[in-house]
XYZ file of C-alpha atoms in Angstrom:
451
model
C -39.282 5.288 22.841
C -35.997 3.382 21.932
C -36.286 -0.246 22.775
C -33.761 -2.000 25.118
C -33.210 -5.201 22.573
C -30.670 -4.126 20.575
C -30.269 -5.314 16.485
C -27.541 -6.784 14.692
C -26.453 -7.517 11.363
C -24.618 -10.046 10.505
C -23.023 -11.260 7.542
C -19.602 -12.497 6.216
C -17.179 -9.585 4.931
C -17.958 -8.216 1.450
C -21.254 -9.624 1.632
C -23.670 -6.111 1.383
C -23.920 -5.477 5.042
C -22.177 -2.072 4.680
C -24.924 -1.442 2.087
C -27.705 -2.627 3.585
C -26.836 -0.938 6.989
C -26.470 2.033 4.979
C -30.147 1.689 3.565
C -31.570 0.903 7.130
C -29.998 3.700 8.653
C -31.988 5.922 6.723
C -34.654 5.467 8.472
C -35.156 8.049 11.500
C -36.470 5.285 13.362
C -33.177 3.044 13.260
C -29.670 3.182 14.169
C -27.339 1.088 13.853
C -23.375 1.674 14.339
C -20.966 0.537 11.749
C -18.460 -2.088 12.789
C -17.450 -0.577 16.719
C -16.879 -4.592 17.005
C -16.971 -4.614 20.720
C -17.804 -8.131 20.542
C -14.943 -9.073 18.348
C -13.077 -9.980 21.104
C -11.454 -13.482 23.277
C -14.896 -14.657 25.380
C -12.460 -15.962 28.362
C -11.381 -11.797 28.920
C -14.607 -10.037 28.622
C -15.770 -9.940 32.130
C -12.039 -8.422 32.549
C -12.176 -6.465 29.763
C -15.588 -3.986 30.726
C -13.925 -3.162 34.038
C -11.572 -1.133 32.502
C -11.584 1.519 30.126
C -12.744 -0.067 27.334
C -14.633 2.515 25.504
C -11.923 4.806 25.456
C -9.993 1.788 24.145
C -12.606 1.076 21.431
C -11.863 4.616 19.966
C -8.563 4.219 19.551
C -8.673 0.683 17.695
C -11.357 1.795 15.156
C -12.747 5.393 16.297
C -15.693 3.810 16.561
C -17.410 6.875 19.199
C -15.506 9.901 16.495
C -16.904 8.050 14.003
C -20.562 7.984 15.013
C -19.934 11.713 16.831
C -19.905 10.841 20.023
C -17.074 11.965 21.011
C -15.377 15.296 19.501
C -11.527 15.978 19.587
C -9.955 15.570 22.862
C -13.256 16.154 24.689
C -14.588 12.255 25.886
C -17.154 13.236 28.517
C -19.787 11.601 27.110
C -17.742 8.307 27.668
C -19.205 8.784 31.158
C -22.243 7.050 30.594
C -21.103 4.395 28.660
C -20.293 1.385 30.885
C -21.416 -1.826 28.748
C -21.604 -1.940 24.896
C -25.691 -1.508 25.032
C -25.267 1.885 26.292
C -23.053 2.858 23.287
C -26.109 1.631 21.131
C -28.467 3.698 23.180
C -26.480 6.777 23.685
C -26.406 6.519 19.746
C -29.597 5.831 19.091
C -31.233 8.557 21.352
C -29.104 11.414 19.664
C -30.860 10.543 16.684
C -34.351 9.922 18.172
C -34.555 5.841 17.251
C -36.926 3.403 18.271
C -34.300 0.364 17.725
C -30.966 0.453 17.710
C -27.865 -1.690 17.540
C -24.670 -2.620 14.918
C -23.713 -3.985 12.090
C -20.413 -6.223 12.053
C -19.214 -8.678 9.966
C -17.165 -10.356 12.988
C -20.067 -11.321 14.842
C -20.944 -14.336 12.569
C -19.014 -16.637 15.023
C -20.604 -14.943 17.709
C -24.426 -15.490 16.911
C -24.477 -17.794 20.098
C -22.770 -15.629 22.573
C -24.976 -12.392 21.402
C -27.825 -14.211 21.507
C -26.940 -15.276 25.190
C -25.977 -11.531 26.152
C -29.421 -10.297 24.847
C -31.911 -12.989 24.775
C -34.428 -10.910 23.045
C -32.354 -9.056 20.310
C -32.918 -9.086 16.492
C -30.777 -10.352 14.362
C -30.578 -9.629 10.526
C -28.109 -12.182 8.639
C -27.212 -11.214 5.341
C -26.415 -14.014 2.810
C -24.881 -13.646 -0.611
C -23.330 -16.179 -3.198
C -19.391 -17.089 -1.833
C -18.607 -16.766 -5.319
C -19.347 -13.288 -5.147
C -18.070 -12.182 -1.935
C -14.876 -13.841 -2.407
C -14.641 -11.849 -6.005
C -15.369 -8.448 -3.691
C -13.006 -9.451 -1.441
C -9.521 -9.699 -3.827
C -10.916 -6.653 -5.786
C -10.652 -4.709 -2.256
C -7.455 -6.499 -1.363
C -6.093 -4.900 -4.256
C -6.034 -1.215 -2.404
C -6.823 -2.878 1.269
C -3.987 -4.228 3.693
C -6.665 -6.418 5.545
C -8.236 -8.018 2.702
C -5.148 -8.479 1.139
C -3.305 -10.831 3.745
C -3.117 -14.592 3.109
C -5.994 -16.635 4.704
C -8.801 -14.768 3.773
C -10.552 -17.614 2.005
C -10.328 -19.658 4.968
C -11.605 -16.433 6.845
C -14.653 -16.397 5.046
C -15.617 -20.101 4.503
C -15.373 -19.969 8.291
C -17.290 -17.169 9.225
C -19.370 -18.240 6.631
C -20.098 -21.889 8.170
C -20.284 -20.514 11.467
C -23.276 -18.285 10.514
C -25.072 -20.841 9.061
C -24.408 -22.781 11.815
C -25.427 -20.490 14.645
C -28.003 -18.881 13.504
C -29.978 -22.496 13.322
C -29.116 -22.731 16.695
C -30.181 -19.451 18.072
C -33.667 -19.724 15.946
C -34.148 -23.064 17.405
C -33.280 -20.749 21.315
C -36.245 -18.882 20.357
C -34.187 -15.868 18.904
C -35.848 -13.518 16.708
C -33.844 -14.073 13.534
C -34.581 -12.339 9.539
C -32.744 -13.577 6.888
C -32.179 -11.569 3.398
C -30.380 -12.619 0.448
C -28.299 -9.966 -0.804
C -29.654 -9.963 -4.339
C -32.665 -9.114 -2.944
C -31.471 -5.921 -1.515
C -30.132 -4.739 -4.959
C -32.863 -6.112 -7.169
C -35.919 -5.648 -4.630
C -34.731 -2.970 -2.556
C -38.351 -1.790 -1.386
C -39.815 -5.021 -0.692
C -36.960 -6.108 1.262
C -36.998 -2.791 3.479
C -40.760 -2.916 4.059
C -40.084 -6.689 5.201
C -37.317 -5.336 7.362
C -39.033 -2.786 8.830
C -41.876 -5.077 9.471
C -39.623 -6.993 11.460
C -38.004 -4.794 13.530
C -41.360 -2.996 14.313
C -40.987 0.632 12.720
C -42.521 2.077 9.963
C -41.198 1.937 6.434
C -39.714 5.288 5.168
C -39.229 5.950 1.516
C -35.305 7.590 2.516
C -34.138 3.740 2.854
C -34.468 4.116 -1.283
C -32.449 6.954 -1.346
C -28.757 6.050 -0.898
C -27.397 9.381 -2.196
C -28.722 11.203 1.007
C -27.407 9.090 3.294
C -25.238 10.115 6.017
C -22.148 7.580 5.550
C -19.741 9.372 7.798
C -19.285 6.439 10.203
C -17.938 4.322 7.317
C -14.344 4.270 6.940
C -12.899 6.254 3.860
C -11.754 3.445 2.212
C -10.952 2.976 -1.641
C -13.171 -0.665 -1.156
C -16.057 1.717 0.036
C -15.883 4.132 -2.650
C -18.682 2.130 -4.597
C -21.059 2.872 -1.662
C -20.419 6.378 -1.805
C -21.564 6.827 -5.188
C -25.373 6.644 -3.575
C -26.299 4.065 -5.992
C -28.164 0.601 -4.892
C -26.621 -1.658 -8.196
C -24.499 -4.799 -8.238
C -20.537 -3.559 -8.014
C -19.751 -4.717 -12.284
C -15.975 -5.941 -12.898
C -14.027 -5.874 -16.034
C -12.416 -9.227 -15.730
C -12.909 -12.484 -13.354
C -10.759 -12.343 -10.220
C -11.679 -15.705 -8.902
C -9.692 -18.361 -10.267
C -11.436 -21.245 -12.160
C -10.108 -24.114 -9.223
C -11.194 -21.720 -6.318
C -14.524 -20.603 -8.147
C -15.649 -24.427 -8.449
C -14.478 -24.934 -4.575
C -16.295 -22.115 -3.215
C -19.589 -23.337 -5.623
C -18.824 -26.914 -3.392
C -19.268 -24.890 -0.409
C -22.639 -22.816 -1.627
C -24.123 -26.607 -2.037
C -23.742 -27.384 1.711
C -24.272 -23.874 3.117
C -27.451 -23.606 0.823
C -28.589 -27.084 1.813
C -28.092 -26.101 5.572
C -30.508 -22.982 4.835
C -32.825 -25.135 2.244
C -35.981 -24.148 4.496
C -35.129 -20.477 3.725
C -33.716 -20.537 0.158
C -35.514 -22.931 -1.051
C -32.911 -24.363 -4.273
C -34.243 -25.156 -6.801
C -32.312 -29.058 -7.710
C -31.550 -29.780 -3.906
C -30.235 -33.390 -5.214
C -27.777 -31.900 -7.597
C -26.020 -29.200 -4.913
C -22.641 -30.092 -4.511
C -20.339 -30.563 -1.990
C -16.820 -29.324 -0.469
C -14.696 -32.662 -0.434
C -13.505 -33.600 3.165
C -9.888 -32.992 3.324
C -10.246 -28.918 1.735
C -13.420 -29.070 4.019
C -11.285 -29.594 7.595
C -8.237 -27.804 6.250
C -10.305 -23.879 5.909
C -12.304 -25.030 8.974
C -9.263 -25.525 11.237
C -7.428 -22.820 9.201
C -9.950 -20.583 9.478
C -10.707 -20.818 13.386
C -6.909 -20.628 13.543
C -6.565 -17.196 11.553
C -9.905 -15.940 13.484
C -8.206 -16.833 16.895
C -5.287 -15.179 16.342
C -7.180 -12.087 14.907
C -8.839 -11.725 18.215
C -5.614 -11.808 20.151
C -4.602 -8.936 18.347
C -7.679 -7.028 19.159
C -6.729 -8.164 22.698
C -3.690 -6.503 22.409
C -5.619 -3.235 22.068
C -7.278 -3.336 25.074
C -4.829 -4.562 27.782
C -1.528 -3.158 26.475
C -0.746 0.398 27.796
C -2.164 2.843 25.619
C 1.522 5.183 25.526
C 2.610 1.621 24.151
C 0.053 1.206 21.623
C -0.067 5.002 20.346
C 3.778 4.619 19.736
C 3.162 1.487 17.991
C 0.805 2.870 15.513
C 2.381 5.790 14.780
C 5.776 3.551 14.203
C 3.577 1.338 11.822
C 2.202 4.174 9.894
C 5.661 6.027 9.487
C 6.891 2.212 8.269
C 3.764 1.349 5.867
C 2.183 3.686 4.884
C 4.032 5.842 1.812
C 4.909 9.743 2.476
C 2.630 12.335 0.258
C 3.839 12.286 -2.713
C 5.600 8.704 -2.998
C 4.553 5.624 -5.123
C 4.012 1.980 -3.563
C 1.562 0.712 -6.021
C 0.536 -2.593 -4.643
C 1.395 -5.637 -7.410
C 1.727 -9.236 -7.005
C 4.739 -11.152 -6.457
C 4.592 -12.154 -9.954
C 5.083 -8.725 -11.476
C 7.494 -7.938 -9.343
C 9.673 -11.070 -10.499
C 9.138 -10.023 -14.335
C 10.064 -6.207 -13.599
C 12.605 -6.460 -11.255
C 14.122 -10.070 -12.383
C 17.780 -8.412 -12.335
C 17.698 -7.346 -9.073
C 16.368 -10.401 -7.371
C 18.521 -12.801 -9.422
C 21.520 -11.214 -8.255
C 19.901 -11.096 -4.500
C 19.366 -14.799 -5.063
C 23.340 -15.285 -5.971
C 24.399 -13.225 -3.454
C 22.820 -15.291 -0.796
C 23.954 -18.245 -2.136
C 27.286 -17.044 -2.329
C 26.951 -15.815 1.480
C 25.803 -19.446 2.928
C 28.320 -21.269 0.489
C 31.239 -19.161 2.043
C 29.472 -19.115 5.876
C 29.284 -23.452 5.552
C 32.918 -23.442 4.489
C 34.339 -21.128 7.462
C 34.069 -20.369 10.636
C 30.896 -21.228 12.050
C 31.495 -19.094 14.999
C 32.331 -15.769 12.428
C 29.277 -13.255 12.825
C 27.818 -13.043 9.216
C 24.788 -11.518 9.835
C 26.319 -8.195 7.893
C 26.816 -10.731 4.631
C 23.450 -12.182 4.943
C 21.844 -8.375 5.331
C 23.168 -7.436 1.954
C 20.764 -8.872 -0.524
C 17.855 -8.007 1.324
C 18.996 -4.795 1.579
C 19.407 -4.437 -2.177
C 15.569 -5.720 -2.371
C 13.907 -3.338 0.058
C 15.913 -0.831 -1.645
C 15.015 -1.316 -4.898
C 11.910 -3.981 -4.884
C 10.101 -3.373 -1.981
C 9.959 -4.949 1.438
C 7.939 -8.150 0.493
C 10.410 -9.176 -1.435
C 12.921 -7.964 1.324
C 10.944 -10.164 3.977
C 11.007 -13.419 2.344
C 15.279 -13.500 1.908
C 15.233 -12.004 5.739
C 13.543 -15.614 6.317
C 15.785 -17.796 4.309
C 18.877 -15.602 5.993
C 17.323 -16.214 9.318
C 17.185 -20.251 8.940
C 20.295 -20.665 6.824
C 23.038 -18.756 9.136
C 21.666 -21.005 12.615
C 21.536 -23.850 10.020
C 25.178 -23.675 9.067
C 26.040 -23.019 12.844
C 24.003 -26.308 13.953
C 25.603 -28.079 11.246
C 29.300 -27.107 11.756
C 29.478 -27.218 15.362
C 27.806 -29.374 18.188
C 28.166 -26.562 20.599
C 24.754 -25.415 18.536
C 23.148 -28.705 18.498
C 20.232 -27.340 20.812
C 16.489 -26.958 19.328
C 16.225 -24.349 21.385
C 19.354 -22.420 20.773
C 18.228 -22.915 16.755
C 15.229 -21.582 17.462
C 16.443 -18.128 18.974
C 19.041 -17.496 16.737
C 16.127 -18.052 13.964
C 13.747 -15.134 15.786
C 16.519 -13.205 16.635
C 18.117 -12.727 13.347
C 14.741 -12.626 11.879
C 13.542 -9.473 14.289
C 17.051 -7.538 13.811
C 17.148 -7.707 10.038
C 13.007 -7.364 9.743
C 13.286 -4.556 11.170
C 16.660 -3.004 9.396
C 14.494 -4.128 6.110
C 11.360 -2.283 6.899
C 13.852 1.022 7.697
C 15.316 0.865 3.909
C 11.456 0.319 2.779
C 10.648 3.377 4.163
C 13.876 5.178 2.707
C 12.714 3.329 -0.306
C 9.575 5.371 -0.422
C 10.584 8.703 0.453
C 13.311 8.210 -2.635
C 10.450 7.753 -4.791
C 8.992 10.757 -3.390
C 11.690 12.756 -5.080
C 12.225 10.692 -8.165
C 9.916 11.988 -11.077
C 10.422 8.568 -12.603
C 8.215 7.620 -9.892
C 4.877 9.410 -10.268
């Protein structure tokens, strides 16, 4: 019979929850979802949020009912029964005859509190694993991934990170039923770890949680950062050269001495006098940058759910026509630093050519329209470069043409009048920029110089 409490596991991103989920879910008698995050969400609009549609929503943020086949095509009957987020965990876990059931997401770590108020008597399974590690996993996925590669994701982590530590204490100390596994232990003592598991949860252990090349990873996006899962092989993920740089490597070893004194109890370090810790100034900054980053992500999410869905499915379709490169084409991913050295022509003569456009804007005019001038050299970049490079002159053309208009004539000494000319310009010419991008990449679609 399936229980009512449902289980969660928890960990920060790129810390083995994917894997470990995996493992567990090879057991008949579990089932857990993978990343639906119908949590992930702002606390003040949830009550608002479940009297609407929001399952139907939830599949079209992350697919997270195709994923797990629950819903097929066009046909979303069996959204019927699904009125609060345990049902989604039930409906799943009956199809495939469970005794527990529940989800694994890595946005929940800031949530341990909330869950644990939601379902008093739920499991929870936090997954822990050296920052020096996960942080290494996550720039080797932001090479290929669009989320992992946005700024802030160190600050992401150390956050989520903190706030797992944090909140788990406090649920355990609530009475919640909480399991804690180290991540090496799942690679290096893979049965012991899913008899303890299995112990915990109440179900018998299965020899299948061994066997990663049967399992059914269908619900797990088809990703290039998931592709070592799919090989079917429990081993540490081995890289050719360090990604984490020496000063952030001995920062994020700062932060493994407090978040491994704040778990001593459970790991148990061996020189607890000699652990280290994050200094107080880089210790506030990722702690209000990260809740920052973390807030905004979940008005985004918001977006998904109260926004009219004819708006949203035009958005992504706009967004995938503008990001994502036509079959064929080449937008290999490189850092702003290789760019520079292989397309140093091109942006030094953007670079003059702006200069030259606010040098002759200052000296005219200031009421002369020169937004055309100031589109030029970013047009040459997303032509030619690509649209980051594009982006950041559309924000120096965006401040400099109100600057030389505030600074020529009192007529624009407003803040406010600054300010939209600043977002204005910015939006007009973003958007012209992304345009050439794309024209950018279908070019290279046809250029064999290209592939």
């Amino acid at each position: 019979m399936l229980s009512s409490d449902p289980v969660f596991v928890v960990g920060v991103f790129r810390s083995g929850t994917s894997l470990l989920c995996s493992i567990l879910n090879q057991n008949p008698k579990i089932a857990l979802m993978f990343e639906c995050d119908v949590w992930n969400f702002p606390r003040p609009l949830l009550n608002l949020r479940f009297k609407h549609n929001w399952a139907e929503r939830i599949e079209f943020y992350n697919q997270a009912l195709s994923r797990h086949r629950m819903v097929t095509g066009n046909d979303h009957s069996g959204l019927a029964k699904i009125r609060v987020p345990v049902d989604m965990y039930h409906t799943f876990g009956d199809a495939k005859g469970a005794a527990v059931s529940g989800e694994k997401s890595p946005f929940y770590c800031d949530r341990l509190v909330q869950l644990h108020k939601q379902y008093p008597r739920a499991a929870f399974i936090l997954v822990w694993r050296n920052p020096v590690e996960v942080y290494r996993s996550v720039l080797k996925a932001g090479k290929t991934s669009r989320f992992f590669g946005k700024p802030g994701m160190l600050s992401r982590m150390i956050y989520h990170q903190e706030q797992a530590i944090l909140q788990a204490g406090q649920i355990e100390k609530s009475g919640a039923r909480v399991f804690r596994v180290n991540y090496a232990d799942v690679v290096d003592q893979t049965e012991r770890t899913c008899r303890d598991i299995s112990a915990f949860l109440g179900v018998p252990y299965d020899e299948r949680m061994l066997r990663l090349n049967t399992a059914d990873l269908s619900a797990i996006y088809k990703a290039p950062h998931h592709a070592y899962l799919r090989r079917g092989i429990i081993e540490r993920q081995k890289y050719e050269k360090e990604l984490v740089s020496p000063a952030t490597a001995r920062k994020l070893e700062r932060y493994r001495g407090r978040w491994e004194k704040m778990q001593i109890k459970w790991l148990k370090p061996a020189n607890e006098a000699g652990l280290a810790r994050p200094r107080m100034l880089e210790f506030y900054y990722h702690h209000a940058m990260g809740k920052a980053l973390t807030f905004y992500d979940s008005l985004v999410r918001a977006g998904f759910e109260f926004l009219p869905l004819t708006w949203l499915r035009m958005y992504r379709l706009l967004k995938i026509w503008l990001v994502n490169p036509p079959s064929g084409a080449v937008d290999e991913k490189t850092s702003m630093v290789k760019d520079l050295k292989r397309h140093w022509l091109t942006i030094f003569t953007a670079t003059a050519l702006m200069a030259t456009v606010i040098c002759i804007h200052a000296r005219s005019n200031p009421h002369l329209m020169f937004l055309l001038f100031y589109a030029a050299p970013c047009a040459l970049l997303a032509l030619v470069v690509n649209t980051r490079w594009a982006t950041l002159f559309v924000v120096i053309a965006s401040f400099a043409a109100p600057w030389v208009q505030y600074d020529g004539d009192s007529d624009y000494h407003s803040a406010v009048v600054f300010t939209w000319n600043c977002v204005s310009r910015f939006i007009l010419l973003e958007i012209l920029m992304l345009t050439l991008g794309r024209i950018r990449l279908e070019f290279n679609k046809s250029d064999p110089h290209t592939k």
